[in-house]
Each structure stands twice: as C-alpha cells, then as structure tokens.
C-alpha cells in the first residue's frame, strides 16, 4: 500500500515551523474551519479531520484522565518507584498558540492528544494510523521506509497474512527513525501511559532501581551528615529488563487456526474481566526472556537474571502491590469506566510481570 506524501498531514508546507506543535495547530484550525473550508477547496483533509475529532476517543487518553484516576495510578506506581514515569503529563502546545478563548485552547489540547497518540512525530498518516499495536508473531505489517527519507509512505506485509486476520503494526519495534532504540526504553508501561491500554503478549518491562541505598529509619542513633553523604555515594541505579510471553501463544506452537486462537484469547479476556482477576499462574505458562540495552553483547551472551539485590527490590515492591489489591478494587468503582478498567488492567499486569520476573530469577517457573 502506498500513501502519497501529499496525503500525509503535517505542518503547512510553506511554514518555517515544521514542529509537532505546528501540526497540532493546523489540525485544530482545520477542524474549526469545518466542512465549509473543504467545500471551498481550502482543505483536502476534512473527512479525516472530522473522524479523528469526532470518532476517535481521544478524550479517554490518560492525559485527559480525572484527578482521581491519576492519583490511583500514582499510588500503584509508588509515586515514582515503578514505571511509567510522567503518567498523565502533557506539555501543552497551547502554550505556544493559546488565545484568550477557552474553547479554542480546549480544541488545541484535543488536537494535541490526537497528534501525540496517532502521529509519527509531526506527521499523521491516514489509514496507516488506524492499525492496532502488537508485537511478536502478531506484528504482521509495517512501513517499509523511514518516513523522512522517502517521498511515499509504503506499507508492506511482514509475513503471509491469512484472510480475516487482523492487521497489527508496532508502536515501538518499527523501521522508522523515530523508533530507533525505542524497544529499549518504550515498553509496556510507556504504551499504557500514552494510550491507556495494556498491550497483549508479548510484553516488555523494565524496572529502574536504586541499589545500595541504606534505609536507616529504624536506627536508634542519629547519623551525621557525613554518613548520609556516604549512603548517597554508595547507591547506584540499575535496571531489570525482560520480555514476558505465554508459551504456546502462536498458532504455530498450538496448532490452532487464527479463528480458534482469537476465540480462546477473547474467552480468556472476558473471563478475566468478569472476575476482575489476572490470569492465574496455575493456568498459563509464561516465558521470561532477560534483555539488555547492549544489543551486541546480548547477541553474544544472554543477559543474566537479576542478582539477589535486584530480586529483593522487586519483592519489596511486589509485596506493596499485593497489599493494596482491595484498595484498588474499591477505588476503581468510583472512576469513569474506561479509567477504572485501564487502571485495574495495569495493576494486574505489572503485578504479574513482577511475580514472573521473581519466579524466573529464582528458577521457579510458573
């Protein structure tokens, strides 16, 4: 599939400002101008602009969540200990283009949510941006070239695709220059932060942890400033990074058709939603693959599992998560449905990811 360059929506070609925020302003202006501008020949994008504003649920993205939903996520994350960072944060483009008009500024914020969630930096790619995300075997189509180096935007199949099979692209493992090293830093937590959903398996997780910091809250004697400085000097940040997948999740491994596979996953998801429970380690077998940001080294030698200090860090935060389960179940009842469902899904997902990381690090596979 070819999407011509003049069908990509970005900053006005004659503008000196070719930034992401200029695309936001153009999108807001074209929606404000409406169908009349299209009828007068001033816009070729009105059907697309109308769709992304009126049909695409941009108002449900995490940057537009309620204060209660935001606070629940922060409690789950331990206020910065667990990923993702900057949940609900939006550096508004309206700062650069705002007017003394609240409705227009709200329109700018809506346009930014659309560009942030559907765009490739400053570009919106109609049709292609309707693809859902999934990695692994399910990632079956993507762009062929870097969006900056070729005139046309060419989309190709990555493997044979059966009739009726859903098309999936990848938000973080793609050939565009904007995806360079994304797979090392932009993972399941960041996808949840930006889109409000927990990606299906395979998932990738990373936990940054401060190792070596001493907790002196139970000490009877006061420490002097020099001791505090020594503690700070002894601490350092480390990370644990891994991919979590279900063994036998592809049709090739399980010998099932796409329809059978989809039916099984849909039934499992429905049961999980009805019971408000995560998949049980007793009924699903998981595979943890340790990852490293040093790809060359990883190709030569598989990264080691977490060390005892890292396992202890995971255990401490897992215990906190497990202890707040009743609180999470209580609070999601009072949120908007999309916020409560997303918050609960992420709570179960990060809890399960940490459980599996600990089990595999201790060689106790579920």
XYZ file of C-alpha atoms in Angstrom:
366
model
C 0.000 0.000 0.000
C 1.336 3.427 -0.972
C 0.282 6.593 0.839
C 1.487 9.579 -1.228
C 3.420 12.302 0.509
C 0.698 14.871 -0.171
C -1.748 12.655 1.748
C 0.291 12.909 4.946
C -0.964 15.518 7.387
C 1.702 17.694 8.968
C 2.689 21.345 9.347
C 1.788 23.605 6.400
C 4.495 23.042 3.764
C 5.172 26.780 3.486
C 5.590 27.261 7.226
C 9.013 27.861 8.761
C 7.785 25.943 11.792
C 7.801 22.222 10.936
C 7.352 21.093 14.530
C 4.935 18.667 16.127
C 3.095 21.579 17.739
C 2.592 23.254 14.359
C 0.785 20.100 13.215
C -1.378 20.379 16.326
C -2.315 23.963 15.467
C -3.072 23.114 11.849
C -5.302 20.223 12.927
C -7.212 22.441 15.364
C -7.580 25.195 12.766
C -8.864 22.802 10.093
C -11.435 21.346 12.459
C -12.541 24.817 13.496
C -12.907 25.803 9.843
C -15.030 22.728 9.314
C -16.724 21.385 6.230
C -17.201 24.857 4.774
C -13.455 25.173 4.209
C -13.411 21.812 2.471
C -16.334 22.805 0.254
C -14.487 25.978 -0.674
C -11.445 23.962 -1.657
C -9.285 25.083 1.248
C -8.797 21.602 2.732
C -8.426 18.115 1.320
C -8.425 16.518 4.764
C -11.859 17.332 6.183
C -13.210 13.721 6.312
C -10.051 12.601 8.138
C -10.017 15.641 10.450
C -13.664 15.130 11.299
C -13.046 11.435 12.009
C -10.139 11.926 14.422
C -12.004 14.590 16.388
C -15.464 13.055 16.458
C -14.954 9.281 16.209
C -11.528 8.613 17.688
C -11.830 8.520 21.530
C -9.017 10.986 22.242
C -10.893 12.274 25.288
C -10.265 8.931 27.026
C -6.465 9.041 26.749
C -4.530 9.184 30.057
C -3.552 12.837 29.568
C -7.264 13.641 29.927
C -7.988 11.426 32.939
C -9.656 12.669 36.092
C -7.664 13.627 39.147
C -8.984 10.529 40.933
C -7.792 8.239 38.141
C -4.406 9.935 38.048
C -3.998 9.597 41.815
C -4.855 5.892 41.752
C -2.193 5.220 39.132
C 0.359 7.191 41.138
C -0.460 5.078 44.200
C 0.003 1.896 42.171
C 3.353 3.169 40.903
C 4.510 4.080 44.391
C 4.816 7.725 43.310
C 7.790 7.175 41.057
C 9.248 3.816 42.033
C 7.583 1.794 39.276
C 7.192 2.590 35.586
C 5.987 4.511 33.724
C 7.194 7.970 34.612
C 5.312 11.163 33.701
C 1.920 9.451 33.704
C -0.776 11.945 32.735
C 1.797 14.619 31.882
C 1.200 16.810 28.847
C 3.405 19.729 27.841
C 0.665 21.626 26.037
C 1.208 23.041 22.593
C -1.496 25.539 23.530
C 1.273 27.328 25.446
C 2.666 28.473 22.082
C -0.612 29.157 20.298
C -3.155 29.851 23.021
C -5.698 32.626 22.704
C -7.997 34.401 25.117
C -10.549 31.809 24.151
C -11.042 28.755 26.332
C -12.924 26.796 23.674
C -10.082 27.243 21.170
C -7.483 26.283 23.777
C -9.524 23.167 24.590
C -9.551 22.434 20.859
C -5.758 22.717 20.792
C -5.482 20.275 23.698
C -7.758 17.813 21.882
C -5.687 18.192 18.709
C -2.528 17.501 20.689
C -3.967 14.324 22.169
C -4.767 13.201 18.626
C -1.306 14.007 17.225
C 0.501 12.551 20.246
C -1.355 9.248 20.029
C -1.714 8.805 16.261
C 1.251 10.668 14.808
C 4.817 9.880 13.872
C 6.410 12.961 15.418
C 4.963 15.808 13.321
C 3.170 13.596 10.758
C -0.256 11.992 10.752
C -0.553 9.094 8.301
C -4.211 8.475 7.386
C -5.286 4.822 7.084
C -1.959 3.519 8.440
C -2.650 5.188 11.783
C -5.764 3.038 12.161
C -3.602 -0.052 12.765
C -3.551 -1.504 16.266
C -0.384 -2.430 18.126
C 1.000 -5.845 18.890
C 4.499 -7.301 18.785
C 5.826 -10.798 18.288
C 4.201 -13.113 15.767
C 1.164 -10.831 15.502
C 3.191 -7.872 14.180
C 2.364 -8.551 10.540
C 2.600 -5.208 8.701
C 4.599 -2.023 8.909
C 6.099 0.803 6.902
C 8.899 -0.159 4.552
C 10.993 3.005 4.695
C 11.883 5.767 7.078
C 9.208 8.476 6.837
C 11.894 11.154 6.425
C 13.885 9.607 3.596
C 11.235 8.616 1.045
C 8.546 10.605 -0.689
C 5.831 7.987 -0.379
C 4.804 6.108 2.721
C 4.867 2.439 1.733
C 3.222 -0.199 3.914
C 4.117 -3.868 3.449
C 3.211 -7.239 4.926
C 5.943 -8.721 7.117
C 4.737 -12.287 6.551
C 1.897 -14.168 4.877
C -1.404 -12.889 6.274
C -4.445 -15.120 6.255
C -7.866 -13.930 5.146
C -9.701 -12.361 8.064
C -6.547 -11.960 10.163
C -6.253 -8.649 11.987
C -3.505 -6.303 10.886
C -1.070 -5.223 13.583
C 1.768 -2.741 13.468
C 4.264 -1.996 16.235
C 4.459 1.224 18.209
C 7.994 0.544 19.403
C 9.628 -2.070 17.156
C 9.361 -0.429 13.750
C 11.739 0.639 10.959
C 11.127 4.403 11.184
C 13.902 6.597 12.533
C 11.558 7.669 15.330
C 11.707 4.087 16.612
C 15.484 3.947 16.953
C 16.238 2.345 20.323
C 12.556 2.675 21.242
C 12.419 -1.021 22.026
C 14.981 -0.386 24.798
C 13.056 2.356 26.603
C 9.495 2.458 25.264
C 7.770 -0.662 26.525
C 4.524 -1.889 28.060
C 4.459 0.811 30.784
C 5.025 3.652 28.314
C 2.406 2.316 25.907
C -0.053 2.293 28.807
C 0.956 5.852 29.743
C 0.411 7.195 26.226
C -2.553 5.121 25.036
C -4.308 3.855 28.146
C -4.192 0.133 27.384
C -2.026 -2.783 28.448
C -0.516 -4.369 25.380
C -1.228 -8.024 24.714
C 1.579 -10.562 24.960
C 4.410 -10.414 24.308
C 5.038 -7.590 26.756
C 8.300 -5.872 27.595
C 9.024 -4.492 31.049
C 11.831 -2.509 32.596
C 12.357 -1.540 36.210
C 14.909 1.063 37.235
C 16.031 0.596 40.816
C 18.363 2.340 43.222
C 20.606 -0.338 44.690
C 22.817 0.211 47.717
C 20.782 2.871 49.435
C 20.508 2.170 53.135
C 17.229 2.549 54.996
C 18.086 3.961 58.432
C 14.552 4.692 59.586
C 14.761 2.018 62.286
C 18.166 3.079 63.615
C 18.219 4.249 67.229
C 21.157 6.597 66.738
C 21.122 9.681 64.552
C 23.554 9.640 61.653
C 25.645 12.690 60.917
C 25.742 14.420 57.563
C 28.916 12.633 56.534
C 27.219 9.262 56.939
C 24.293 10.462 54.836
C 26.705 11.513 52.115
C 28.373 8.103 52.226
C 24.993 6.408 51.783
C 24.251 8.528 48.749
C 27.645 7.761 47.280
C 27.133 4.023 47.724
C 23.825 3.936 45.839
C 23.536 3.479 42.097
C 20.762 2.944 39.598
C 20.419 -0.419 37.915
C 17.690 -1.890 35.765
C 15.954 -5.178 35.125
C 14.526 -5.610 31.643
C 12.683 -8.614 30.221
C 10.097 -9.844 27.763
C 7.080 -11.705 29.121
C 5.153 -14.039 26.844
C 2.807 -17.001 27.098
C 4.332 -20.261 25.920
C 2.409 -21.688 23.009
C 0.639 -18.409 22.266
C 1.069 -18.542 18.483
C -0.990 -20.675 16.175
C 2.169 -22.474 15.013
C 3.014 -23.540 18.556
C -0.502 -24.533 19.495
C -1.602 -25.936 16.142
C -4.753 -23.823 16.084
C -6.249 -21.607 13.419
C -6.403 -17.839 13.705
C -10.116 -18.070 14.486
C -9.524 -20.654 17.209
C -6.688 -18.620 18.669
C -8.765 -15.419 18.649
C -11.717 -17.228 20.225
C -9.535 -18.646 23.005
C -7.948 -15.266 23.783
C -11.314 -13.480 23.701
C -12.867 -16.011 26.077
C -9.910 -15.757 28.454
C -10.057 -11.962 28.407
C -13.805 -11.982 29.041
C -13.414 -14.337 31.984
C -10.663 -12.156 33.406
C -12.824 -9.028 33.063
C -15.880 -10.670 34.632
C -13.950 -11.901 37.638
C -11.661 -8.864 37.840
C -8.778 -11.266 38.225
C -5.421 -11.565 36.449
C -4.576 -14.729 34.507
C -3.588 -17.365 37.026
C -0.010 -18.689 37.039
C -1.581 -22.099 37.515
C -3.429 -21.971 34.190
C -0.952 -20.123 31.949
C 2.683 -20.955 31.400
C 4.869 -17.904 30.962
C 8.223 -17.378 29.333
C 10.586 -14.698 30.655
C 13.472 -13.631 28.431
C 16.021 -11.325 30.028
C 17.010 -8.335 27.904
C 19.843 -5.848 27.818
C 20.255 -2.382 26.328
C 23.586 -3.582 24.943
C 22.272 -5.421 21.898
C 25.678 -6.549 20.638
C 26.522 -8.123 23.968
C 23.065 -9.694 24.154
C 23.583 -11.403 20.798
C 26.817 -12.978 22.042
C 25.744 -13.830 25.581
C 22.217 -13.890 27.007
C 21.858 -11.347 29.832
C 21.965 -12.859 33.333
C 18.869 -12.906 35.536
C 18.511 -10.296 38.293
C 21.000 -10.518 41.136
C 19.894 -11.009 44.778
C 19.703 -7.275 45.485
C 17.571 -6.686 42.404
C 15.302 -9.597 43.324
C 14.891 -8.126 46.802
C 13.919 -4.770 45.300
C 11.287 -6.465 43.134
C 9.978 -8.422 46.123
C 9.581 -5.289 48.244
C 7.539 -3.505 45.618
C 5.575 -6.614 44.691
C 4.568 -7.020 48.336
C 3.345 -3.418 48.373
C 1.302 -4.019 45.205
C -0.231 -7.217 46.530
C -1.148 -5.463 49.765
C -3.149 -2.764 48.011
C -5.358 -5.064 45.927
C -8.528 -4.415 47.940
C -7.901 -0.670 47.827
C -7.515 -0.741 44.030
C -10.712 -2.791 43.608
C -12.549 -0.335 45.827
C -11.317 2.841 44.136
C -11.902 1.737 40.530
C -15.632 1.545 41.288
C -15.758 5.331 41.543
C -13.862 6.118 38.350
C -15.147 6.569 34.833
C -15.491 3.109 33.278
C -12.550 3.498 30.876
C -10.277 4.794 33.631
C -11.228 2.088 36.108
C -10.825 -0.724 33.588
C -7.455 0.579 32.386
C -6.140 1.160 35.923
C -7.186 -2.319 37.035
C -5.666 -3.900 33.924
C -2.348 -2.180 34.543
C -2.378 -3.076 38.233
C -2.791 -6.764 37.398
C -0.300 -6.616 34.523
C 2.559 -5.035 36.480
C 1.887 -7.302 39.465
C 2.012 -10.377 37.259
C 5.128 -9.187 35.441
C 6.980 -8.723 38.730
C 5.782 -12.097 40.030
C 7.052 -13.860 36.938
C 10.364 -11.978 36.963
C 10.991 -13.104 40.538
C 9.955 -16.690 39.839
C 12.196 -16.959 36.809
C 15.088 -15.232 38.531
C 14.813 -17.824 41.293
C 14.384 -20.571 38.694
C 10.851 -21.323 39.852
C 8.864 -21.153 36.649
C 5.115 -20.941 36.870
